[in-house]
PDB file of C-alpha atoms and ligand atoms in Angstrom:
ATOM      1  CA  UNK A   1     -57.893 107.950 -66.013  1.00  0.00           C
ATOM      2  CA  UNK A   2     -56.718 107.635 -62.603  1.00  0.00           C
ATOM      3  CA  UNK A   3     -54.788 109.960 -60.575  1.00  0.00           C
ATOM      4  CA  UNK A   4     -51.994 107.631 -60.834  1.00  0.00           C
ATOM      5  CA  UNK A   5     -52.026 107.112 -64.523  1.00  0.00           C
ATOM      6  CA  UNK A   6     -52.400 111.134 -64.839  1.00  0.00           C
ATOM      7  CA  UNK A   7     -49.416 111.839 -62.671  1.00  0.00           C
ATOM      8  CA  UNK A   8     -47.106 109.662 -65.032  1.00  0.00           C
ATOM      9  CA  UNK A   9     -48.598 110.797 -68.180  1.00  0.00           C
ATOM     10  CA  UNK A  10     -48.040 114.442 -67.245  1.00  0.00           C
ATOM     11  CA  UNK A  11     -44.121 113.588 -66.351  1.00  0.00           C
ATOM     12  CA  UNK A  12     -43.745 111.684 -69.893  1.00  0.00           C
ATOM     13  CA  UNK A  13     -45.458 114.562 -71.578  1.00  0.00           C
ATOM     14  CA  UNK A  14     -43.395 117.338 -70.027  1.00  0.00           C
ATOM     15  CA  UNK A  15     -39.884 116.146 -70.279  1.00  0.00           C
ATOM     16  CA  UNK A  16     -37.507 114.440 -72.594  1.00  0.00           C
ATOM     17  CA  UNK A  17     -36.604 111.130 -71.998  1.00  0.00           C
ATOM     18  CA  UNK A  18     -33.216 112.321 -70.847  1.00  0.00           C
ATOM     19  CA  UNK A  19     -34.548 114.545 -68.381  1.00  0.00           C
ATOM     20  CA  UNK A  20     -36.401 111.621 -66.359  1.00  0.00           C
ATOM     21  CA  UNK A  21     -35.011 111.210 -62.915  1.00  0.00           C
ATOM     22  CA  UNK A  22     -34.419 107.218 -63.587  1.00  0.00           C
ATOM     23  CA  UNK A  23     -33.022 107.734 -67.076  1.00  0.00           C
ATOM     24  CA  UNK A  24     -30.186 105.392 -68.244  1.00  0.00           C
ATOM     25  CA  UNK A  25     -28.183 106.167 -71.258  1.00  0.00           C
ATOM     26  CA  UNK A  26     -26.187 102.950 -70.682  1.00  0.00           C
ATOM     27  CA  UNK A  27     -28.573  99.879 -69.521  1.00  0.00           C
ATOM     28  CA  UNK A  28     -25.764  97.702 -69.030  1.00  0.00           C
ATOM     29  CA  UNK A  29     -26.609  97.202 -65.245  1.00  0.00           C
ATOM     30  CA  UNK A  30     -29.525  95.508 -65.941  1.00  0.00           C
ATOM     31  CA  UNK A  31     -28.000  93.435 -69.275  1.00  0.00           C
ATOM     32  CA  UNK A  32     -25.205  92.464 -67.039  1.00  0.00           C
ATOM     33  CA  UNK A  33     -27.743  90.028 -65.175  1.00  0.00           C
ATOM     34  CA  UNK A  34     -29.724  89.158 -68.601  1.00  0.00           C
ATOM     35  CA  UNK A  35     -26.896  88.391 -70.997  1.00  0.00           C
ATOM     36  CA  UNK A  36     -25.512  85.387 -69.269  1.00  0.00           C
ATOM     37  CA  UNK A  37     -28.939  83.684 -68.869  1.00  0.00           C
ATOM     38  CA  UNK A  38     -29.334  80.896 -71.300  1.00  0.00           C
ATOM     39  CA  UNK A  39     -31.653  82.627 -73.985  1.00  0.00           C
ATOM     40  CA  UNK A  40     -34.304  80.462 -75.690  1.00  0.00           C
ATOM     41  CA  UNK A  41     -35.418  81.192 -79.361  1.00  0.00           C
ATOM     42  CA  UNK A  42     -38.190  84.071 -79.288  1.00  0.00           C
ATOM     43  CA  UNK A  43     -38.050  84.206 -75.556  1.00  0.00           C
ATOM     44  CA  UNK A  44     -40.806  86.648 -74.149  1.00  0.00           C
ATOM     45  CA  UNK A  45     -39.686  89.419 -71.761  1.00  0.00           C
ATOM     46  CA  UNK A  46     -42.476  91.302 -69.800  1.00  0.00           C
ATOM     47  CA  UNK A  47     -41.398  94.774 -68.760  1.00  0.00           C
ATOM     48  CA  UNK A  48     -43.846  96.087 -65.974  1.00  0.00           C
ATOM     49  CA  UNK A  49     -43.793 100.208 -66.043  1.00  0.00           C
ATOM     50  CA  UNK A  50     -41.470  99.728 -69.197  1.00  0.00           C
ATOM     51  CA  UNK A  51     -41.597 103.601 -69.485  1.00  0.00           C
ATOM     52  CA  UNK A  52     -39.221 104.786 -72.125  1.00  0.00           C
ATOM     53  CA  UNK A  53     -36.116 102.954 -71.229  1.00  0.00           C
ATOM     54  CA  UNK A  54     -33.352 102.024 -73.785  1.00  0.00           C
ATOM     55  CA  UNK A  55     -33.441  98.463 -72.113  1.00  0.00           C
ATOM     56  CA  UNK A  56     -36.090  98.072 -74.785  1.00  0.00           C
ATOM     57  CA  UNK A  57     -34.010  98.626 -77.882  1.00  0.00           C
ATOM     58  CA  UNK A  58     -31.322  96.546 -76.486  1.00  0.00           C
ATOM     59  CA  UNK A  59     -33.618  93.446 -75.702  1.00  0.00           C
ATOM     60  CA  UNK A  60     -35.344  93.987 -79.284  1.00  0.00           C
ATOM     61  CA  UNK A  61     -31.691  93.598 -80.798  1.00  0.00           C
ATOM     62  CA  UNK A  62     -31.003  90.579 -78.953  1.00  0.00           C
ATOM     63  CA  UNK A  63     -33.883  89.024 -80.256  1.00  0.00           C
ATOM     64  CA  UNK A  64     -36.312  88.929 -77.316  1.00  0.00           C
ATOM     65  CA  UNK A  65     -40.320  89.254 -77.954  1.00  0.00           C
ATOM     66  CA  UNK A  66     -41.185  92.075 -75.541  1.00  0.00           C
ATOM     67  CA  UNK A  67     -44.547  92.810 -73.590  1.00  0.00           C
ATOM     68  CA  UNK A  68     -43.969  96.461 -72.291  1.00  0.00           C
ATOM     69  CA  UNK A  69     -46.635  97.319 -70.131  1.00  0.00           C
ATOM     70  CA  UNK A  70     -47.034 100.623 -68.440  1.00  0.00           C
ATOM     71  CA  UNK A  71     -49.888 102.725 -66.554  1.00  0.00           C
ATOM     72  CA  UNK A  72     -48.883 105.450 -68.947  1.00  0.00           C
ATOM     73  CA  UNK A  73     -50.516 105.938 -72.320  1.00  0.00           C
ATOM     74  CA  UNK A  74     -48.093 108.625 -73.118  1.00  0.00           C
ATOM     75  CA  UNK A  75     -45.142 106.665 -71.702  1.00  0.00           C
ATOM     76  CA  UNK A  76     -46.347 103.362 -74.357  1.00  0.00           C
ATOM     77  CA  UNK A  77     -46.916 106.396 -77.085  1.00  0.00           C
ATOM     78  CA  UNK A  78     -43.377 107.448 -76.695  1.00  0.00           C
ATOM     79  CA  UNK A  79     -41.837 104.570 -76.694  1.00  0.00           C
ATOM     80  CA  UNK A  80     -43.823 103.033 -79.559  1.00  0.00           C
ATOM     81  CA  UNK A  81     -42.976 106.011 -81.258  1.00  0.00           C
ATOM     82  CA  UNK A  82     -39.445 105.529 -80.996  1.00  0.00           C
ATOM     83  CA  UNK A  83     -38.742 102.008 -81.864  1.00  0.00           C
ATOM     84  CA  UNK A  84     -41.740 101.888 -84.744  1.00  0.00           C
ATOM     85  CA  UNK A  85     -43.755  99.516 -85.378  1.00  0.00           C
ATOM     86  CA  UNK A  86     -42.407  96.158 -84.401  1.00  0.00           C
ATOM     87  CA  UNK A  87     -43.941  92.507 -84.670  1.00  0.00           C
ATOM     88  CA  UNK A  88     -42.115  91.266 -81.567  1.00  0.00           C
ATOM     89  CA  UNK A  89     -43.502  93.995 -79.414  1.00  0.00           C
ATOM     90  CA  UNK A  90     -46.988  94.081 -77.594  1.00  0.00           C
ATOM     91  CA  UNK A  91     -48.002  97.311 -75.885  1.00  0.00           C
ATOM     92  CA  UNK A  92     -50.242  96.793 -72.887  1.00  0.00           C
ATOM     93  CA  UNK A  93     -51.763  99.833 -70.917  1.00  0.00           C
ATOM     94  CA  UNK A  94     -52.167  98.391 -67.862  1.00  0.00           C
ATOM     95  CA  UNK A  95     -52.095  98.756 -63.881  1.00  0.00           C
ATOM     96  CA  UNK A  96     -49.641  96.130 -62.677  1.00  0.00           C
ATOM     97  CA  UNK A  97     -51.228  95.783 -59.227  1.00  0.00           C
ATOM     98  CA  UNK A  98     -54.194  94.820 -61.149  1.00  0.00           C
ATOM     99  CA  UNK A  99     -54.722  91.264 -62.777  1.00  0.00           C
ATOM    100  CA  UNK A 100     -52.845  90.770 -66.017  1.00  0.00           C
ATOM    101  CA  UNK A 101     -54.943  88.949 -68.875  1.00  0.00           C
ATOM    102  CA  UNK A 102     -55.497  85.343 -68.524  1.00  0.00           C
ATOM    103  CA  UNK A 103     -53.818  84.836 -71.649  1.00  0.00           C
ATOM    104  CA  UNK A 104     -50.136  85.633 -70.123  1.00  0.00           C
ATOM    105  CA  UNK A 105     -50.666  82.852 -67.946  1.00  0.00           C
ATOM    106  CA  UNK A 106     -46.896  81.078 -68.090  1.00  0.00           C
ATOM    107  CA  UNK A 107     -46.155  82.825 -71.101  1.00  0.00           C
ATOM    108  CA  UNK A 108     -43.319  84.979 -69.538  1.00  0.00           C
ATOM    109  CA  UNK A 109     -39.640  83.670 -69.946  1.00  0.00           C
ATOM    110  CA  UNK A 110     -38.087  87.037 -68.187  1.00  0.00           C
ATOM    111  CA  UNK A 111     -39.519  89.459 -66.106  1.00  0.00           C
ATOM    112  CA  UNK A 112     -37.640  92.569 -65.875  1.00  0.00           C
ATOM    113  CA  UNK A 113     -38.798  95.543 -63.331  1.00  0.00           C
ATOM    114  CA  UNK A 114     -36.483  98.584 -62.737  1.00  0.00           C
ATOM    115  CA  UNK A 115     -37.998 100.999 -60.558  1.00  0.00           C
ATOM    116  CA  UNK A 116     -41.505 100.015 -60.623  1.00  0.00           C
ATOM    117  CA  UNK A 117     -42.469  97.641 -57.884  1.00  0.00           C
ATOM    118  CA  UNK A 118     -41.436 100.270 -55.114  1.00  0.00           C
ATOM    119  CA  UNK A 119     -44.046 102.570 -56.203  1.00  0.00           C
ATOM    120  CA  UNK A 120     -46.743 100.245 -54.848  1.00  0.00           C
ATOM    121  CA  UNK A 121     -47.494 101.075 -51.255  1.00  0.00           C
ATOM    122  CA  UNK A 122     -50.439  99.029 -49.993  1.00  0.00           C
ATOM    123  CA  UNK A 123     -50.365  95.216 -48.966  1.00  0.00           C
ATOM    124  CA  UNK A 124     -53.162  94.663 -51.673  1.00  0.00           C
ATOM    125  CA  UNK A 125     -51.287  96.408 -54.541  1.00  0.00           C
ATOM    126  CA  UNK A 126     -47.878  94.529 -53.761  1.00  0.00           C
ATOM    127  CA  UNK A 127     -49.949  91.598 -53.339  1.00  0.00           C
ATOM    128  CA  UNK A 128     -51.473  91.904 -56.635  1.00  0.00           C
ATOM    129  CA  UNK A 129     -48.275  92.531 -58.332  1.00  0.00           C
ATOM    130  CA  UNK A 130     -46.838  89.140 -56.982  1.00  0.00           C
ATOM    131  CA  UNK A 131     -49.877  87.455 -58.001  1.00  0.00           C
ATOM    132  CA  UNK A 132     -49.347  88.670 -61.549  1.00  0.00           C
ATOM    133  CA  UNK A 133     -45.775  87.460 -61.500  1.00  0.00           C
ATOM    134  CA  UNK A 134     -46.391  84.250 -59.977  1.00  0.00           C
ATOM    135  CA  UNK A 135     -49.009  83.763 -62.555  1.00  0.00           C
ATOM    136  CA  UNK A 136     -47.168  85.169 -65.728  1.00  0.00           C
ATOM    137  CA  UNK A 137     -43.470  83.708 -65.026  1.00  0.00           C
ATOM    138  CA  UNK A 138     -43.198  80.013 -66.666  1.00  0.00           C
ATOM    139  CA  UNK A 139     -41.519  77.324 -64.596  1.00  0.00           C
ATOM    140  CA  UNK A 140     -37.701  77.815 -65.085  1.00  0.00           C
ATOM    141  CA  UNK A 141     -38.027  81.380 -66.209  1.00  0.00           C
ATOM    142  CA  UNK A 142     -36.214  84.646 -64.631  1.00  0.00           C
ATOM    143  CA  UNK A 143     -36.977  87.576 -62.485  1.00  0.00           C
ATOM    144  CA  UNK A 144     -34.970  90.862 -62.250  1.00  0.00           C
ATOM    145  CA  UNK A 145     -36.250  93.076 -59.515  1.00  0.00           C
ATOM    146  CA  UNK A 146     -34.401  96.576 -59.240  1.00  0.00           C
ATOM    147  CA  UNK A 147     -35.903  98.610 -56.678  1.00  0.00           C
ATOM    148  CA  UNK A 148     -34.833 101.528 -54.466  1.00  0.00           C
ATOM    149  CA  UNK A 149     -32.610  99.547 -51.560  1.00  0.00           C
ATOM    150  CA  UNK A 150     -33.433 100.396 -47.793  1.00  0.00           C
ATOM    151  CA  UNK A 151     -30.715 102.900 -48.005  1.00  0.00           C
ATOM    152  CA  UNK A 152     -32.297 104.687 -51.105  1.00  0.00           C
ATOM    153  CA  UNK A 153     -34.426 107.949 -51.213  1.00  0.00           C
ATOM    154  CA  UNK A 154     -37.727 108.067 -49.769  1.00  0.00           C
ATOM    155  CA  UNK A 155     -39.311 109.289 -52.992  1.00  0.00           C
ATOM    156  CA  UNK A 156     -38.863 109.398 -56.785  1.00  0.00           C
ATOM    157  CA  UNK A 157     -40.953 111.118 -59.177  1.00  0.00           C
ATOM    158  CA  UNK A 158     -42.883 113.090 -56.147  1.00  0.00           C
ATOM    159  CA  UNK A 159     -44.338 109.915 -54.884  1.00  0.00           C
ATOM    160  CA  UNK A 160     -43.409 107.810 -51.743  1.00  0.00           C
ATOM    161  CA  UNK A 161     -41.900 104.552 -52.166  1.00  0.00           C
ATOM    162  CA  UNK A 162     -41.629 101.030 -50.425  1.00  0.00           C
ATOM    163  CA  UNK A 163     -38.066 100.399 -50.554  1.00  0.00           C
ATOM    164  CA  UNK A 164     -36.689  96.819 -50.616  1.00  0.00           C
ATOM    165  CA  UNK A 165     -34.095  94.506 -49.256  1.00  0.00           C
ATOM    166  CA  UNK A 166     -33.059  91.550 -50.987  1.00  0.00           C
ATOM    167  CA  UNK A 167     -34.792  89.404 -48.042  1.00  0.00           C
ATOM    168  CA  UNK A 168     -37.893  91.238 -48.610  1.00  0.00           C
ATOM    169  CA  UNK A 169     -37.776  90.579 -52.553  1.00  0.00           C
ATOM    170  CA  UNK A 170     -36.949  86.745 -51.829  1.00  0.00           C
ATOM    171  CA  UNK A 171     -40.180  86.526 -49.148  1.00  0.00           C
ATOM    172  CA  UNK A 172     -42.407  87.863 -51.398  1.00  0.00           C
ATOM    173  CA  UNK A 173     -41.350  85.773 -53.877  1.00  0.00           C
ATOM    174  CA  UNK A 174     -41.630  83.030 -51.689  1.00  0.00           C
ATOM    175  CA  UNK A 175     -40.376  79.083 -52.208  1.00  0.00           C
ATOM    176  CA  UNK A 176     -40.978  78.994 -55.749  1.00  0.00           C
ATOM    177  CA  UNK A 177     -37.825  81.097 -56.648  1.00  0.00           C
ATOM    178  CA  UNK A 178     -34.279  80.973 -55.995  1.00  0.00           C
ATOM    179  CA  UNK A 179     -31.904  83.716 -55.832  1.00  0.00           C
ATOM    180  CA  UNK A 180     -29.270  83.494 -58.119  1.00  0.00           C
ATOM    181  CA  UNK A 181     -27.320  86.738 -58.211  1.00  0.00           C
ATOM    182  CA  UNK A 182     -27.842  89.976 -56.552  1.00  0.00           C
ATOM    183  CA  UNK A 183     -26.091  93.646 -56.258  1.00  0.00           C
ATOM    184  CA  UNK A 184     -26.165  96.775 -54.563  1.00  0.00           C
ATOM    185  CA  UNK A 185     -25.606  99.456 -57.148  1.00  0.00           C
ATOM    186  CA  UNK A 186     -25.710 103.194 -56.928  1.00  0.00           C
ATOM    187  CA  UNK A 187     -27.367 104.927 -59.939  1.00  0.00           C
ATOM    188  CA  UNK A 188     -26.719 108.457 -60.344  1.00  0.00           C
ATOM    189  CA  UNK A 189     -29.458 110.267 -61.758  1.00  0.00           C
ATOM    190  CA  UNK A 190     -29.389 112.878 -64.178  1.00  0.00           C
ATOM    191  CA  UNK A 191     -29.298 115.820 -61.373  1.00  0.00           C
ATOM    192  CA  UNK A 192     -26.120 114.224 -60.151  1.00  0.00           C
ATOM    193  CA  UNK A 193     -27.676 112.552 -57.144  1.00  0.00           C
ATOM    194  CA  UNK A 194     -26.997 109.232 -55.651  1.00  0.00           C
ATOM    195  CA  UNK A 195     -29.895 106.532 -55.819  1.00  0.00           C
ATOM    196  CA  UNK A 196     -28.737 103.242 -54.272  1.00  0.00           C
ATOM    197  CA  UNK A 197     -30.701 100.263 -55.676  1.00  0.00           C
ATOM    198  CA  UNK A 198     -30.865  96.422 -54.871  1.00  0.00           C
ATOM    199  CA  UNK A 199     -30.678  94.305 -57.785  1.00  0.00           C
ATOM    200  CA  UNK A 200     -31.996  90.778 -57.338  1.00  0.00           C
ATOM    201  CA  UNK A 201     -32.212  87.990 -60.137  1.00  0.00           C
ATOM    202  CA  UNK A 202     -34.118  85.188 -59.137  1.00  0.00           C
ATOM    203  CA  UNK A 203     -35.184  81.640 -61.079  1.00  0.00           C
ATOM    204  CA  UNK A 204     -38.498  80.129 -60.814  1.00  0.00           C
ATOM    205  CA  UNK A 205     -38.424  76.242 -60.144  1.00  0.00           C
ATOM    206  CA  UNK A 206     -39.224  73.980 -62.775  1.00  0.00           C
ATOM    207  CA  UNK A 207     -37.916  71.222 -65.422  1.00  0.00           C
ATOM    208  CA  UNK A 208     -36.794  73.893 -68.259  1.00  0.00           C
ATOM    209  CA  UNK A 209     -34.134  76.109 -67.927  1.00  0.00           C
TER     210      UNK A 209
HETATM  211  C1  SAM B   1     -39.404 105.220 -62.455  1.00  0.00           C
HETATM  212  S1  SAM B   1     -39.972 104.731 -64.124  1.00  0.00           S
HETATM  213  C2  SAM B   1     -39.096 103.214 -64.551  1.00  0.00           C
HETATM  214  C3  SAM B   1     -39.453 103.440 -65.900  1.00  0.00           C
HETATM  215  C4  SAM B   1     -38.437 102.115 -66.563  1.00  0.00           C
HETATM  216  N1  SAM B   1     -38.315 100.885 -65.681  1.00  0.00           N
HETATM  217  C5  SAM B   1     -37.060 102.430 -66.466  1.00  0.00           C
HETATM  218  O1  SAM B   1     -35.946 101.744 -65.975  1.00  0.00           O
HETATM  219  O2  SAM B   1     -36.684 103.413 -67.227  1.00  0.00           O
HETATM  220  C6  SAM B   1     -41.405 104.231 -63.350  1.00  0.00           C
HETATM  221  C7  SAM B   1     -42.471 103.727 -64.599  1.00  0.00           C
HETATM  222  O3  SAM B   1     -43.262 102.676 -63.811  1.00  0.00           O
HETATM  223  C8  SAM B   1     -44.627 103.316 -64.382  1.00  0.00           C
HETATM  224  N2  SAM B   1     -45.697 102.729 -63.406  1.00  0.00           N
HETATM  225  C9  SAM B   1     -45.942 103.566 -62.093  1.00  0.00           C
HETATM  226  N3  SAM B   1     -46.839 102.905 -61.584  1.00  0.00           N
HETATM  227  C10 SAM B   1     -47.343 101.813 -62.242  1.00  0.00           C
HETATM  228  C11 SAM B   1     -48.316 100.732 -61.778  1.00  0.00           C
HETATM  229  N4  SAM B   1     -48.865 100.784 -61.097  1.00  0.00           N
HETATM  230  N5  SAM B   1     -48.248 100.056 -63.222  1.00  0.00           N
HETATM  231  C12 SAM B   1     -47.976  99.794 -64.304  1.00  0.00           C
HETATM  232  N6  SAM B   1     -46.693 100.774 -64.466  1.00  0.00           N
HETATM  233  C13 SAM B   1     -46.459 101.701 -63.421  1.00  0.00           C
HETATM  234  C14 SAM B   1     -44.532 104.298 -64.667  1.00  0.00           C
HETATM  235  O4  SAM B   1     -45.425 104.893 -65.531  1.00  0.00           O
HETATM  236  C15 SAM B   1     -42.992 104.589 -65.300  1.00  0.00           C
HETATM  237  O5  SAM B   1     -42.939 104.411 -66.664  1.00  0.00           O
END
């Protein structure tokens, strides 16, 4: 087990979900970007660093197929226990900076990242993340990135962060993606601290919508 995985496992093993510094009881801030999208039958959503987010339950209720990926086996076990065995859910223990399985090439309709990308610090890791995203999201698919903004906190979960602007998100996604919605949103964490995020919703060029 890597040091990083152990760090996250220790957090998920020692805290209730409601005590996690990023916990949302209400996931409508994400859903308001997702719900207006045209939903194809059995569309596949990929959640890098899914953690134990209640977004999982909301997406299942909407009929999506889910790939829940996380570096923490404990997080995957906890979320798996909560939702129970589900034919539409795949749990993938994986470091999102490392190459995804080739079977995921163009298999993802919607990629949703809340508070994961910003933990990748080295250029190698960031490029690994975006190479995965480019390979997995189908033409016409969508990507929602929600990261600490440039005025946000410099650390989360005891780890340093690479904070994002909309411009950097767009630059890293490149010409294949068009920005279709964005918002600066301040999340209040369970300790009452404000945590400014930037949300960017992008569409990958391609024939199908
Ligand atoms: C701040 S939490 C956010 C969890 C979830 N996205 C949410 O909004 O509730 C960060 C999550 O990313 C996971 N994570 C951190 N680094 C990762 C990496 N390199 N690859 C995959 N998952 C990672 C952590 O285990 C944790 O579940």
